[in-house]
CSV table of C-alpha atoms in Angstrom, one decimal:
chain,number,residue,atom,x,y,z
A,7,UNK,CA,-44.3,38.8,26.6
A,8,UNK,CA,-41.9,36.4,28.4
A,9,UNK,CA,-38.8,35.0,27.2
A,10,UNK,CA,-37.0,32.0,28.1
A,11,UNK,CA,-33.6,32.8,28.8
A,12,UNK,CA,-31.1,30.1,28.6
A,13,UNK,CA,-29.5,28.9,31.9
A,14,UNK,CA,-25.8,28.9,31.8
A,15,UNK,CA,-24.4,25.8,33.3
A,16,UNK,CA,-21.8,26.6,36.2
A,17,UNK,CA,-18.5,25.0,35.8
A,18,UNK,CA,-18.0,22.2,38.1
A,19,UNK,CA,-14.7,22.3,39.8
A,20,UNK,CA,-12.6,19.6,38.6
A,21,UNK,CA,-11.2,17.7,41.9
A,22,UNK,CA,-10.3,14.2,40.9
A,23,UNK,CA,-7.6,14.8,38.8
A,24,UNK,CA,-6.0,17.3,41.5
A,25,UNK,CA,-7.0,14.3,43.9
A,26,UNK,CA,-5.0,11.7,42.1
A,27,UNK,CA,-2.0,14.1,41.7
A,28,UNK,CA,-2.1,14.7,45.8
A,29,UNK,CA,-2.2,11.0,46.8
A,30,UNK,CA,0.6,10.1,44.2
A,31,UNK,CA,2.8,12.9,45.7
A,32,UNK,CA,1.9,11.4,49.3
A,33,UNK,CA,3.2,8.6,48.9
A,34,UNK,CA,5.7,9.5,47.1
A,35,UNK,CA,6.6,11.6,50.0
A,36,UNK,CA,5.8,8.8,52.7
A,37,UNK,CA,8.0,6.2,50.8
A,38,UNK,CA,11.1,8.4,50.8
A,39,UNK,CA,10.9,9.4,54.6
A,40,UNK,CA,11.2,5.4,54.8
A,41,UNK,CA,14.1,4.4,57.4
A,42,UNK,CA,16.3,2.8,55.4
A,43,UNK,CA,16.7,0.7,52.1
A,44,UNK,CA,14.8,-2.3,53.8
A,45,UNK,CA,11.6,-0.9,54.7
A,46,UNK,CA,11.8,0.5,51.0
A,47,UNK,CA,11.7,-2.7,49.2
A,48,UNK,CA,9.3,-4.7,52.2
A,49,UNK,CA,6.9,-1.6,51.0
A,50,UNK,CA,7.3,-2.4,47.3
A,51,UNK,CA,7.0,-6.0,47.5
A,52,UNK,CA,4.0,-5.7,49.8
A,53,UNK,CA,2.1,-2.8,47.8
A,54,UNK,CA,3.9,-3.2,44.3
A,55,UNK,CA,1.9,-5.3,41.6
A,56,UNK,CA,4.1,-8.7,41.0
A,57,UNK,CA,4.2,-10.4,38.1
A,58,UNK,CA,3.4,-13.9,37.6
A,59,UNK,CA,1.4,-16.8,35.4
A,60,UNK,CA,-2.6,-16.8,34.9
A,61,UNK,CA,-2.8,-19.6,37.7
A,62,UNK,CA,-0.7,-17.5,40.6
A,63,UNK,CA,-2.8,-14.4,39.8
A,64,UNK,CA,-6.5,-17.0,39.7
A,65,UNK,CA,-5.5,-18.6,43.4
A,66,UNK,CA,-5.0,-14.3,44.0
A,67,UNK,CA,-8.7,-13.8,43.7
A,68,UNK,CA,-9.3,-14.2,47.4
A,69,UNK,CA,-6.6,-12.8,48.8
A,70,UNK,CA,-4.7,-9.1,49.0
A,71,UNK,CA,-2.5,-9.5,46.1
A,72,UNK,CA,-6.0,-8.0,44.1
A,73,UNK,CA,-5.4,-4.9,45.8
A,74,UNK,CA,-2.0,-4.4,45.0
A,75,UNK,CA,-3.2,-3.8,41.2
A,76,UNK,CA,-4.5,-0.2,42.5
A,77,UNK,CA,-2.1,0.6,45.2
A,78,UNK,CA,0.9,-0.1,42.5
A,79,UNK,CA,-0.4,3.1,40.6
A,80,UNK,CA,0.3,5.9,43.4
A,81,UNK,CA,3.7,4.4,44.1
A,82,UNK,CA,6.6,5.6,41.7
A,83,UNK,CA,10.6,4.9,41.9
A,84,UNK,CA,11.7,8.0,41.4
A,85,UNK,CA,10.9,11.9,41.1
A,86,UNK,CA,11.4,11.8,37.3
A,87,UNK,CA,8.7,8.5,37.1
A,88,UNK,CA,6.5,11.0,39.3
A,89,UNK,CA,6.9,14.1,37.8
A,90,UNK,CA,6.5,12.3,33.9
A,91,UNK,CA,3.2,10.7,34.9
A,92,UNK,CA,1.6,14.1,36.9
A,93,UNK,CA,2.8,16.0,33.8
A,94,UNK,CA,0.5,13.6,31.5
A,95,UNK,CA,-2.0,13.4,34.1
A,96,UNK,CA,-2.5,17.0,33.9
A,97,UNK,CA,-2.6,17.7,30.5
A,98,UNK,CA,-4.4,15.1,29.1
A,99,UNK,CA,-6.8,14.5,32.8
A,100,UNK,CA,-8.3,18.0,33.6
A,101,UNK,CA,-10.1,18.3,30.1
A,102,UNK,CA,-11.3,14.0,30.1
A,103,UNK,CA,-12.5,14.7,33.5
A,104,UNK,CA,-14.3,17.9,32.9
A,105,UNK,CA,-16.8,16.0,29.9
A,106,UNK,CA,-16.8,12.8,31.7
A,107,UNK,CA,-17.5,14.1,35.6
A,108,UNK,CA,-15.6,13.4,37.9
A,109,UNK,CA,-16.6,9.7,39.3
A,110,UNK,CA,-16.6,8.5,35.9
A,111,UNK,CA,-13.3,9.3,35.6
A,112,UNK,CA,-12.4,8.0,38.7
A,113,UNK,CA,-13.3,5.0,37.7
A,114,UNK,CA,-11.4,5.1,34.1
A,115,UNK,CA,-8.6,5.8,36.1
A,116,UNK,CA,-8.6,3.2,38.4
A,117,UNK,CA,-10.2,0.3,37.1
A,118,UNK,CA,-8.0,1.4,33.5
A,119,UNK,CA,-5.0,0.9,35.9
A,120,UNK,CA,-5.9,-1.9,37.8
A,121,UNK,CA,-6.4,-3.9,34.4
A,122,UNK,CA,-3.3,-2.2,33.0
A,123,UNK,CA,-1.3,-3.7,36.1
A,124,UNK,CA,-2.8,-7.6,35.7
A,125,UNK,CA,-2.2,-7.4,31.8
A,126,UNK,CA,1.5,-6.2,32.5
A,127,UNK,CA,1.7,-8.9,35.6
A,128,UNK,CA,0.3,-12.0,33.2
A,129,UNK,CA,2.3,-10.6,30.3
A,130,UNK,CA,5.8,-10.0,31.3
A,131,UNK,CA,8.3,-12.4,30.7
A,132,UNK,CA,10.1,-12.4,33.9
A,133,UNK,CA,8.2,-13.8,36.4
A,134,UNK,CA,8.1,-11.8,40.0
A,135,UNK,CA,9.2,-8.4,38.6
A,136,UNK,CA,7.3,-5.5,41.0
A,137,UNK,CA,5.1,-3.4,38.7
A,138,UNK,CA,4.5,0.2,39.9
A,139,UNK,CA,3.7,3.8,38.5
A,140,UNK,CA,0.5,5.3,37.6
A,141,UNK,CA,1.3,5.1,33.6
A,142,UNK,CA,-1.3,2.1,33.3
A,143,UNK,CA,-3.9,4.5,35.0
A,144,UNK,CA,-2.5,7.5,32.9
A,145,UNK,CA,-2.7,5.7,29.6
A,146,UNK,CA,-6.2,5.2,29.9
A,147,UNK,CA,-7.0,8.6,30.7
A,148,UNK,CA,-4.9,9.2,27.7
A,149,UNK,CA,-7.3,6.6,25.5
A,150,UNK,CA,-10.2,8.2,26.5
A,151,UNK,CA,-8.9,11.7,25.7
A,152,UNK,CA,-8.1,10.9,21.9
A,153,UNK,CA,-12.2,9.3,22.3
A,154,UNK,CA,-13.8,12.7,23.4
A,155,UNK,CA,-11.1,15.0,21.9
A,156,UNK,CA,-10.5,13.4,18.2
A,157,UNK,CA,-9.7,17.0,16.6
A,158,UNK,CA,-8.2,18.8,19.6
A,159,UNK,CA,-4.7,20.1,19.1
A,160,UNK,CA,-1.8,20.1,21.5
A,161,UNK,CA,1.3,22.6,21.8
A,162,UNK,CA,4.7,21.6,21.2
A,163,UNK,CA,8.2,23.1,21.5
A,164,UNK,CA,10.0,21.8,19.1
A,165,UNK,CA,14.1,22.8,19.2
A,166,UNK,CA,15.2,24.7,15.8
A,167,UNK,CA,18.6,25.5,16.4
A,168,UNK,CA,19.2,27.9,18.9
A,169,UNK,CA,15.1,28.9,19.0
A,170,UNK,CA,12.7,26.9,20.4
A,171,UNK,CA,9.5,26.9,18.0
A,172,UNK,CA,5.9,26.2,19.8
A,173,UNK,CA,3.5,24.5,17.0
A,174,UNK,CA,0.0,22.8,17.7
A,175,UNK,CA,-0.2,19.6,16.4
A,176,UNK,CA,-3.2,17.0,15.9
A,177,UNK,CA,-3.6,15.5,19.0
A,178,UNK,CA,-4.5,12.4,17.2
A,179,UNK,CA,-1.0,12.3,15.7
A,180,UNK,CA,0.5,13.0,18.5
A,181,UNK,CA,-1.3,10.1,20.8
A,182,UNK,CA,-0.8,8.1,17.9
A,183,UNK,CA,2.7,8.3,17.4
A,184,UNK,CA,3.4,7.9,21.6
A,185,UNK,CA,0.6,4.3,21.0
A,186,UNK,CA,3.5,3.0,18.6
A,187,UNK,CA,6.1,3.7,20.6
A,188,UNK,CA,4.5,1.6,23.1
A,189,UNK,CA,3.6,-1.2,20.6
A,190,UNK,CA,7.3,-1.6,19.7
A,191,UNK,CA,9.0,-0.8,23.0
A,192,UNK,CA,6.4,-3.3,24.7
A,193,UNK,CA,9.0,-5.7,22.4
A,194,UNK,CA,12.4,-4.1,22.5
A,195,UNK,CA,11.9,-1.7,25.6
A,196,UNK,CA,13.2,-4.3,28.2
A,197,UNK,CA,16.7,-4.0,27.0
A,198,UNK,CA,16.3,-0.4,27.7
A,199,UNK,CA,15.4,-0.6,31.3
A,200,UNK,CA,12.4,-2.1,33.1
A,201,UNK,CA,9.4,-0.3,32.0
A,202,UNK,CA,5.7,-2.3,31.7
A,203,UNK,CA,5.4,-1.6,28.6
A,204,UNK,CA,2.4,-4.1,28.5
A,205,UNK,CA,0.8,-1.7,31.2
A,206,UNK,CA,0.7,1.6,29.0
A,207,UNK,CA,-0.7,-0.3,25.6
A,208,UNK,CA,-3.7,-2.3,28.0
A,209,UNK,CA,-4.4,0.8,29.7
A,210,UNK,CA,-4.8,2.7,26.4
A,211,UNK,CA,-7.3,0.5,24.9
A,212,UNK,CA,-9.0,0.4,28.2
A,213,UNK,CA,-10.0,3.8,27.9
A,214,UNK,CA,-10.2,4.6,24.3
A,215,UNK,CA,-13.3,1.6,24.5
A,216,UNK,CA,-14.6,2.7,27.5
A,217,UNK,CA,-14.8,6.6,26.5
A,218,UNK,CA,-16.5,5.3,23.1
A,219,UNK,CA,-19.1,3.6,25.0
A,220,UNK,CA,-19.5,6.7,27.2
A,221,UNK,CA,-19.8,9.3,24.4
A,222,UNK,CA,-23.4,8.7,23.4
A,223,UNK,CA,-24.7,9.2,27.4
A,224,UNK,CA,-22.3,12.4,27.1
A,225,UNK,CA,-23.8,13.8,24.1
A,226,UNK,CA,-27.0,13.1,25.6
A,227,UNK,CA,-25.9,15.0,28.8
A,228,UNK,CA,-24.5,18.0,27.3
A,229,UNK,CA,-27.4,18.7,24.8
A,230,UNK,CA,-29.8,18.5,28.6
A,231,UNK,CA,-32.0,15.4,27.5
């Protein structure tokens, strides 16, 4: 008598995510070995998303400015900007990559960013302001997350005097709560220092639709038809 056995999938290694964290760290690096305060801003300037009206970014189409919306997300002003978005990256990246494969979420990543960028660059009131960080590109991998993860729970440490208490939490709550943040700080956040807040909320709903429209090919995937 013979009986099928079933196959156990091997776990593909997950390299994108450790891929983006590598080149934002690079650059990082390659930014701060700069000469001098100079080359610093010429580097921002040139590879820095900048803000400006629909018809500055429509006569952009044919020229290098397009790139800047992906090279903006590796560059980062400071080791705390770094260090928030690799944190975030981490967490909420190594578990959207693993269901959506890596290539897919290559491209959530970047094209999320990239539209992220031109929605903060057309939005922002201040006209030739330099947009860069990865949170656009972030914020979408966060989108898609709450899409493929809608009852997943996340640890927090929450301070209780002198102990520090670890709970789990509804993810859902949690991405929920940091989405309104965003919605009101996209209003009042500029007096509080110059964040795109424009970026994080367009790079959210970036990837929360496309994740949505991915689900039903993933479900497909995962039950092997």
């Amino acid at each position: 008598m013979f009986v099928n056995l079933p196959t156990r999938r091997k776990p593909r290694w997950r390299w994108a995510t450790p891929l983006l964290a590598v080149l934002m760290v690079g650059t990082y690096i390659w930014i701060a070995l700069l000469p001098d305060d100079a080359a610093w801003r010429d580097t921002l300037l040139r590879w820095g998303t900048l803000s400006g009206s629909v018809t500055e970014w429509g006569a952009a189409l044919g020229d290098e400015r397009l790139l800047t919306l992906l090279s903006a997300l590796f560059i980062h002003a400071g080791p705390l900007h770094l260090i928030g978005n690799l944190l975030f990256l981490l967490i909420f990246g190594l578990p959207s990559e693993r269901v959506m494969g890596a290539w897919r979420y290559l491209l959530l990543f970047l094209a999320g960013g990239a539209l992220a960028n031109l929605a903060a660059a057309l939005l922002m009131g201040d006209p030739s302001r330099v947009i860069i960080g990865a949170s656009g590109g972030v914020s979408a991998v966060i989108g898609a997350y709450l899409a493929l993860f809608p009852g997943a729970r996340l640890g927090v440490v929450v301070p209780l005097g002198l102990w520090l208490e670890f709970i789990r939490l509804p993810a859902a709550l949690l991405i929920g709560l940091w989405a309104m943040l965003q919605l009101i700080f996209t209003f009042v956040g500029p007096s509080f220092g110059a964040v795109a807040w424009w970026a994080h909320l367009a790079g959210f709903g970036v990837g929360l639709v496309y994740a949505l429209a991915l689900k039903p090919s993933l479900a497909r995937r995962s039950r092997g038809q």
